[in-house]
Coordinates of N, CA and C in Angstrom, one line a residue:
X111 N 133.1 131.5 74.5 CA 133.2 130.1 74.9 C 134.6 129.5 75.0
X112 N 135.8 130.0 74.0 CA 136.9 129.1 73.9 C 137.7 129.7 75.3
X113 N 137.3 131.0 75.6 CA 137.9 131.2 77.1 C 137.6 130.3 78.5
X114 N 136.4 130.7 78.4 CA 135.8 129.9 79.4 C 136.1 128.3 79.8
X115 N 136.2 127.6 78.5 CA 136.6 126.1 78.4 C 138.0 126.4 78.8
X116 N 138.6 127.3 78.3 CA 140.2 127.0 79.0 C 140.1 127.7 80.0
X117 N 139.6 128.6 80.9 CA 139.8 128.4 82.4 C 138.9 127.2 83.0
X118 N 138.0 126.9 82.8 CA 137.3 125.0 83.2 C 138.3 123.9 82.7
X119 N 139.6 123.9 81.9 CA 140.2 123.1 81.8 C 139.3 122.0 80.9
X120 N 138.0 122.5 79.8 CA 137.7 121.7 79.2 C 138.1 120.9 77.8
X121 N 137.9 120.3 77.3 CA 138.6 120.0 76.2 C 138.0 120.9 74.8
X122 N 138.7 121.3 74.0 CA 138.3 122.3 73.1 C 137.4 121.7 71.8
X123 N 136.2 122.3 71.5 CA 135.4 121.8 70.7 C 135.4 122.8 69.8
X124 N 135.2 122.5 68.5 CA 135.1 123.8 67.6 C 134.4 123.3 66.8
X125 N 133.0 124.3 66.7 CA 131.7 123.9 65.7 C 131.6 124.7 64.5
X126 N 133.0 124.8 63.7 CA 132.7 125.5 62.4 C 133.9 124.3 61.3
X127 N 133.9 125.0 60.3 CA 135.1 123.9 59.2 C 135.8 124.6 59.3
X128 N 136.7 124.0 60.0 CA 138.2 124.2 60.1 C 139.1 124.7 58.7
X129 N 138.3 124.1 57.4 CA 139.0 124.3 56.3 C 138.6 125.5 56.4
X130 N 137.4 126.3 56.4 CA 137.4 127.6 56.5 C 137.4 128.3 57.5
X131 N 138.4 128.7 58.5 CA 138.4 129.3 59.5 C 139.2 131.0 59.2
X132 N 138.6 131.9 60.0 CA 138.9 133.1 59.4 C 140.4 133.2 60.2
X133 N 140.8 134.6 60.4 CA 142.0 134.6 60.5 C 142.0 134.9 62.0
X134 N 140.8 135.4 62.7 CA 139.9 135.8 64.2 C 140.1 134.1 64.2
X135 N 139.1 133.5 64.1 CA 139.2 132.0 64.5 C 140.3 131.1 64.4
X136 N 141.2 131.7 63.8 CA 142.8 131.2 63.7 C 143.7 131.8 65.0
X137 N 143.3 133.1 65.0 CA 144.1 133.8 66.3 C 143.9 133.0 67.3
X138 N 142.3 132.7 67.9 CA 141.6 132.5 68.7 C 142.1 130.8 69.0
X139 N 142.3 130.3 68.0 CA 142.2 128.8 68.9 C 143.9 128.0 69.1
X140 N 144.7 129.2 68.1 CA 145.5 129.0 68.7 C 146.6 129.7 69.3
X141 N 146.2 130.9 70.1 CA 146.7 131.3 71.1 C 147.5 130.7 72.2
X142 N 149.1 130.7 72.1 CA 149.7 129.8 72.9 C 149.3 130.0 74.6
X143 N 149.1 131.2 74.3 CA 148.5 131.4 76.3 C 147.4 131.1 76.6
X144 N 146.1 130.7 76.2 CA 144.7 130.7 76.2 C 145.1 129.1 76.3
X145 N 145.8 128.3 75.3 CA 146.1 126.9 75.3 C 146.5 126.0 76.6
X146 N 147.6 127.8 77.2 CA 149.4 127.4 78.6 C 147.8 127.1 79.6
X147 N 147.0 127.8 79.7 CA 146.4 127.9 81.0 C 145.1 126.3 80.6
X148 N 144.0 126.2 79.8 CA 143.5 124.8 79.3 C 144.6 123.9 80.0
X149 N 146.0 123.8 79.2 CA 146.7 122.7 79.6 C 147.4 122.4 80.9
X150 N 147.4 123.7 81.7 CA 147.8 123.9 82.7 C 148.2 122.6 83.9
X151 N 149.2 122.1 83.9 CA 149.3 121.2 84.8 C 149.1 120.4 86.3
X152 N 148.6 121.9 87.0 CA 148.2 121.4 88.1 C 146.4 120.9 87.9
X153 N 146.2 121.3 86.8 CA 144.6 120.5 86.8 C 143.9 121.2 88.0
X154 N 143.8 122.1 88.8 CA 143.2 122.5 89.4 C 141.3 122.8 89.3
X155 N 140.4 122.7 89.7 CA 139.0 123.1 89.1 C 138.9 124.9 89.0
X156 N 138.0 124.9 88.0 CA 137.7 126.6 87.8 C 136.3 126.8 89.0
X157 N 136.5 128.0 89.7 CA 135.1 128.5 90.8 C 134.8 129.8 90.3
X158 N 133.5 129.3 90.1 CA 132.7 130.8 89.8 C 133.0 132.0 91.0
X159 N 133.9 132.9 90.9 CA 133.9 134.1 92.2 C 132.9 135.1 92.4
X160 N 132.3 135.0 91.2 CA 131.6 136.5 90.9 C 130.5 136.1 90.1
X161 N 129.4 136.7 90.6 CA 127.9 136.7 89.6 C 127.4 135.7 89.5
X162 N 125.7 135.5 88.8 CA 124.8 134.2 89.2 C 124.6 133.1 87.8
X163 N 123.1 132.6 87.7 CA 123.4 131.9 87.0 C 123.7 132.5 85.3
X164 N 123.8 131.5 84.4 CA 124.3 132.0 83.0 C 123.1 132.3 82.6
X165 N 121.9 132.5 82.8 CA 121.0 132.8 81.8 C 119.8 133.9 82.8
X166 N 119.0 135.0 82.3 CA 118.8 135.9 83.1 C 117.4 135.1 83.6
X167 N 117.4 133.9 83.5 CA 115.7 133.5 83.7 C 115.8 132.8 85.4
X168 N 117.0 133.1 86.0 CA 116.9 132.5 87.3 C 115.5 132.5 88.0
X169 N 115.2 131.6 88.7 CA 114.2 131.8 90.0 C 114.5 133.0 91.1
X170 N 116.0 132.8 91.2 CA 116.2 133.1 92.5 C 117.0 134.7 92.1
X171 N 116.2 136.2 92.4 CA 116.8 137.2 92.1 C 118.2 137.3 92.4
X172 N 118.3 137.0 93.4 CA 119.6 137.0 93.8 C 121.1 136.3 93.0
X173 N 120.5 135.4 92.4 CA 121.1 135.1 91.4 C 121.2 135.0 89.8
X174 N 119.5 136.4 89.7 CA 119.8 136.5 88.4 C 120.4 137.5 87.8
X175 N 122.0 137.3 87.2 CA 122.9 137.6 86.7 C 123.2 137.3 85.5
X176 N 123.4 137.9 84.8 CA 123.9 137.6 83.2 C 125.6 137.6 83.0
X177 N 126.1 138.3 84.0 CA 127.5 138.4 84.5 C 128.4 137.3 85.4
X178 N 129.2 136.6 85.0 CA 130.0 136.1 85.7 C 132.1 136.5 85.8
X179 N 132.7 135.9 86.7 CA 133.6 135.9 87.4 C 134.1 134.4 87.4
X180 N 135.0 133.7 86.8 CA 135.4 132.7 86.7 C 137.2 132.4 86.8
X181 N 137.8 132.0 87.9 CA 138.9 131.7 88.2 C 139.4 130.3 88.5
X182 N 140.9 130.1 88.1 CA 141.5 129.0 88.4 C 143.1 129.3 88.6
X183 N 143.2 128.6 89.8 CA 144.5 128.5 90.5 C 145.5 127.6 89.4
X184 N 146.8 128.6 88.7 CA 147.7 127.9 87.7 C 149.0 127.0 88.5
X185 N 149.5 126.3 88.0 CA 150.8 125.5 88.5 C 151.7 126.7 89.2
X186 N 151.8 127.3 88.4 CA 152.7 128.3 88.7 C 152.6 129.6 89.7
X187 N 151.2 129.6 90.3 CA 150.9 130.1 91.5 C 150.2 131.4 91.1
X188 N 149.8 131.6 89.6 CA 149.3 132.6 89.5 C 147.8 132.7 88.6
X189 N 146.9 133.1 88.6 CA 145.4 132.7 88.4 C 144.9 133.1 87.5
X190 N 144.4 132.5 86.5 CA 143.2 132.4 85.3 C 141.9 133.2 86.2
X191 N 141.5 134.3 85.0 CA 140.7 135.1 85.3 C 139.5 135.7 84.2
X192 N 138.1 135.0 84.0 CA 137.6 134.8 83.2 C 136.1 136.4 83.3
X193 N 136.0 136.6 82.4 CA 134.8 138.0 83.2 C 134.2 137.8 81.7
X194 N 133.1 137.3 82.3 CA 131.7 136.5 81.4 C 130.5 137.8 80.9
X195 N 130.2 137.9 80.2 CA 128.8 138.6 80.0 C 128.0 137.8 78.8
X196 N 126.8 137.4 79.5 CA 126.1 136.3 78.5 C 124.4 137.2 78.1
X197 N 124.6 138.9 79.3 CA 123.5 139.4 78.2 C 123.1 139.9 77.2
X198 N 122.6 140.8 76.7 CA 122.1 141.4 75.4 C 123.1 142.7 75.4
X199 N 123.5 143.3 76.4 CA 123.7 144.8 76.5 C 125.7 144.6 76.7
X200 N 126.2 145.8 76.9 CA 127.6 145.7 77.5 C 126.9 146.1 79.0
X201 N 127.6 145.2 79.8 CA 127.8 145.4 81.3 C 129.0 145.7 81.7
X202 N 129.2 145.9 83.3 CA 130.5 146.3 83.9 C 130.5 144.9 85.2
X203 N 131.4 144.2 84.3 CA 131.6 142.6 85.2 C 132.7 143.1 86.8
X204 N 132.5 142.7 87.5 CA 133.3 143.3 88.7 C 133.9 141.7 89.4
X205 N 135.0 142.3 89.7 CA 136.0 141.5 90.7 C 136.0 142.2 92.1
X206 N 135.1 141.9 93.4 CA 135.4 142.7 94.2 C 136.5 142.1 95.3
X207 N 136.7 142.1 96.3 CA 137.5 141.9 97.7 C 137.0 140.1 97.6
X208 N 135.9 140.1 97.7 CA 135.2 138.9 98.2 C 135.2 138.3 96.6
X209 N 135.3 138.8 95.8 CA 135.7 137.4 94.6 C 136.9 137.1 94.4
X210 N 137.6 138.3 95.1 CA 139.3 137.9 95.1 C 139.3 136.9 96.4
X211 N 139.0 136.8 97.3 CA 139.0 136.0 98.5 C 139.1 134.6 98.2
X212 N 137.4 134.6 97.4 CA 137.1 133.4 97.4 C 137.5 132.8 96.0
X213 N 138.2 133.6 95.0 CA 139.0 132.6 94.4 C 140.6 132.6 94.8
X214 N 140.6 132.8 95.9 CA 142.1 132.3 97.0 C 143.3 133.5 96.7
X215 N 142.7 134.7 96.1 CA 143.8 135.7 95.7 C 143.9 136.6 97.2
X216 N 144.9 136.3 97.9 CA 144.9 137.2 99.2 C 146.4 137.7 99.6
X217 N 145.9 139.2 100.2 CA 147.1 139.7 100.6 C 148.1 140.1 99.9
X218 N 147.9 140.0 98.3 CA 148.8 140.8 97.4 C 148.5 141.5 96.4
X219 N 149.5 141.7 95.5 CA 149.2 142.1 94.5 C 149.5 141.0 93.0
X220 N 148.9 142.0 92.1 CA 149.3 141.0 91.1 C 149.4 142.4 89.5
X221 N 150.6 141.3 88.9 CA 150.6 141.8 87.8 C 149.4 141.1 86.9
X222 N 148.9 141.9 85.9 CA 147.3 141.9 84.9 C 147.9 141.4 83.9
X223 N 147.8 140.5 82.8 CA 147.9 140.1 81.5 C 146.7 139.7 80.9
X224 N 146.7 140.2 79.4 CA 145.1 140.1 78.7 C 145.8 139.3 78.3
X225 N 145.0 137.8 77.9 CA 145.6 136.8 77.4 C 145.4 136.7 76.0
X226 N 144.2 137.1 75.6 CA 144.1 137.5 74.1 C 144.6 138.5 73.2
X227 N 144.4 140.6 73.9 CA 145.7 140.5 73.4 C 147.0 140.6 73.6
X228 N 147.1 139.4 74.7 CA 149.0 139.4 74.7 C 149.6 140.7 75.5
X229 N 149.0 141.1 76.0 CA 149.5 142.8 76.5 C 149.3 142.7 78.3
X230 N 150.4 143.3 79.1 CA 150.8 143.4 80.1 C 150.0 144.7 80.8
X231 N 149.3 145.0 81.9 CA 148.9 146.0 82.2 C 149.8 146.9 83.4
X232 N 150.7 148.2 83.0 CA 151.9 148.8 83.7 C 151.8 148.6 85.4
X233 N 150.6 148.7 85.8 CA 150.1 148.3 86.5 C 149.7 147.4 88.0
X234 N 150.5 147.3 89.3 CA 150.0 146.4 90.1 C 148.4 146.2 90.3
X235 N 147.8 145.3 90.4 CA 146.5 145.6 90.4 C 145.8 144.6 91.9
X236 N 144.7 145.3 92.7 CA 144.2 144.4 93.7 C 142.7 144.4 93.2
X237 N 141.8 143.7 93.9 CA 140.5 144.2 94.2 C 140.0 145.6 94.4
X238 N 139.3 146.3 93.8 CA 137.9 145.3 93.2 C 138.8 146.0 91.1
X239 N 138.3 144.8 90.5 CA 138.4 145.2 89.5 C 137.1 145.2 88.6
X240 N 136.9 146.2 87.8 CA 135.3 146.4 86.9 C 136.3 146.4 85.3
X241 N 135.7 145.7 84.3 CA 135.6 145.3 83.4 C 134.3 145.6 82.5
X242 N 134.6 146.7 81.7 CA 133.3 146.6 80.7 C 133.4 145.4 79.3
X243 N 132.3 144.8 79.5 CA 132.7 143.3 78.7 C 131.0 143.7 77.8
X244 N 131.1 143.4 76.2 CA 130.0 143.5 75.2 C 129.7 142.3 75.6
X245 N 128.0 142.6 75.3 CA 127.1 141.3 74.6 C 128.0 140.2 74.4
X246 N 127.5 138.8 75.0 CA 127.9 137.4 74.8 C 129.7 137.5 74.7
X247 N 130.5 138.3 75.1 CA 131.4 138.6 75.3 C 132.2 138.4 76.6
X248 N 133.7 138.0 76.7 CA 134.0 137.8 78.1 C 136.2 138.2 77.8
X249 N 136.5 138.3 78.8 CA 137.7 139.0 78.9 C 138.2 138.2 79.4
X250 N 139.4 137.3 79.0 CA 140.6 137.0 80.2 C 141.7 137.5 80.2
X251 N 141.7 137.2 81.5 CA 143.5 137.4 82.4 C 144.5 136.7 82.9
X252 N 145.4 137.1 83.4 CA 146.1 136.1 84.0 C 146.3 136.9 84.9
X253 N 146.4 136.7 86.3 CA 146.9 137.5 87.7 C 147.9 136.6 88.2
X254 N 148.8 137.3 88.2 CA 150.5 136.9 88.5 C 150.6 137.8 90.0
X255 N 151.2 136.8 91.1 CA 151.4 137.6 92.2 C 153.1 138.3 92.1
X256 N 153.1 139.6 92.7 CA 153.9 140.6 92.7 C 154.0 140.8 94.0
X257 N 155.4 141.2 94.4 CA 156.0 141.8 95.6 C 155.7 143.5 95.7
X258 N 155.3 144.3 95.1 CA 155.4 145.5 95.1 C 154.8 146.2 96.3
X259 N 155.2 147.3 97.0 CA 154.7 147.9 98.4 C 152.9 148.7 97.2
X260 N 153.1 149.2 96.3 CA 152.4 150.2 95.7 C 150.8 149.3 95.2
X261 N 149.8 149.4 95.7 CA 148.8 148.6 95.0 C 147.7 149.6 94.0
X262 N 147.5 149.5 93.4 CA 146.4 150.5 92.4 C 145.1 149.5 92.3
X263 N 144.3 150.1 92.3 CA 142.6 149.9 91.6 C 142.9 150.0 90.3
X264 N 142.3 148.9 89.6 CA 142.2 149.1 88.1 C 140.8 149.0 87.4
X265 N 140.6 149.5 86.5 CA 139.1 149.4 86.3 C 139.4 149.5 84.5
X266 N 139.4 148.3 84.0 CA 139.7 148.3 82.8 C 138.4 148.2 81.7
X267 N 138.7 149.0 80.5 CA 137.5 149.1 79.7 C 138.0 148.7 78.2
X268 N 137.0 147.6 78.1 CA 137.4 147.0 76.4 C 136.5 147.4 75.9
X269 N 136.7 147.1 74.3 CA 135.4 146.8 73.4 C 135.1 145.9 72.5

């Protein structure tokens, strides 16, 4: 949830006692990078790139997905990258050409940052990227554009 709200640029809600917050729920809320992008100054809106609605009970098969793709364009020209999984199982959330497109990432490359843990991936990275993300679990990034001639596929796997 607290990813998601900070690439939506929403205001942060926290539904437990703060007096007791573990040291996970301490990392978590206040993470100065998870906060940089929330507060992000251009106010830009977040667009779903990738995957259907949040809950697998869609009408419409085509949209029933338990997986999403959620981006937002930063002041600084480089993009908030949200990879949702709201089912029961671990899935492999995907970024393909056309979610890079359509969340306006075109014609480069970009350097990868996990914003949670703080870690840089050596890596230029393009479309398509796959993400194995757990149960009710989701991954962010940051995609920083790069001048590099060299572009690599990345296919990154968490737990």
């Amino acid at each position: 949830q607290y990813g998601l709200w900070a690439v939506m640029a929403a205001p942060f809600l926290l539904s437990f006692d703060l007096r007791n917050m573990t040291q996970y729920q301490l990392d978590t809320v206040t993470n100065p990078e998870v906060i940089a992008v929330n507060q992000d100054p251009a106010a830009n809106p977040a667009r779903r790139a990738a995957g259907g609605n949040f809950s697998e009970d869609a009408l419409d098969p085509m949209l029933n997905s338990s997986t999403n793709v959620w981006t937002r364009l930063l002041n600084d020209g480089s993009f908030a990258m949200i990879f949702v999984n709201n089912g029961n199982g671990v899935e492999t959330v995907e970024c393909d050409l056309e979610c890079f497109e359509l969340a306006g990432m075109l014609n480069t490359s970009y350097r990868a940052r996990n914003l949670w843990l703080r870690t840089n991936d050596p890596l230029p990275v393009l479309a398509p990227i796959r993400m194995r993300v757990g149960p009710g679990d989701s991954q962010l990034y940051k995609f920083t554009p790069i001048s590099e001639s060299h572009v690599n596929h990345l296919e990154l796997i968490t737990h």
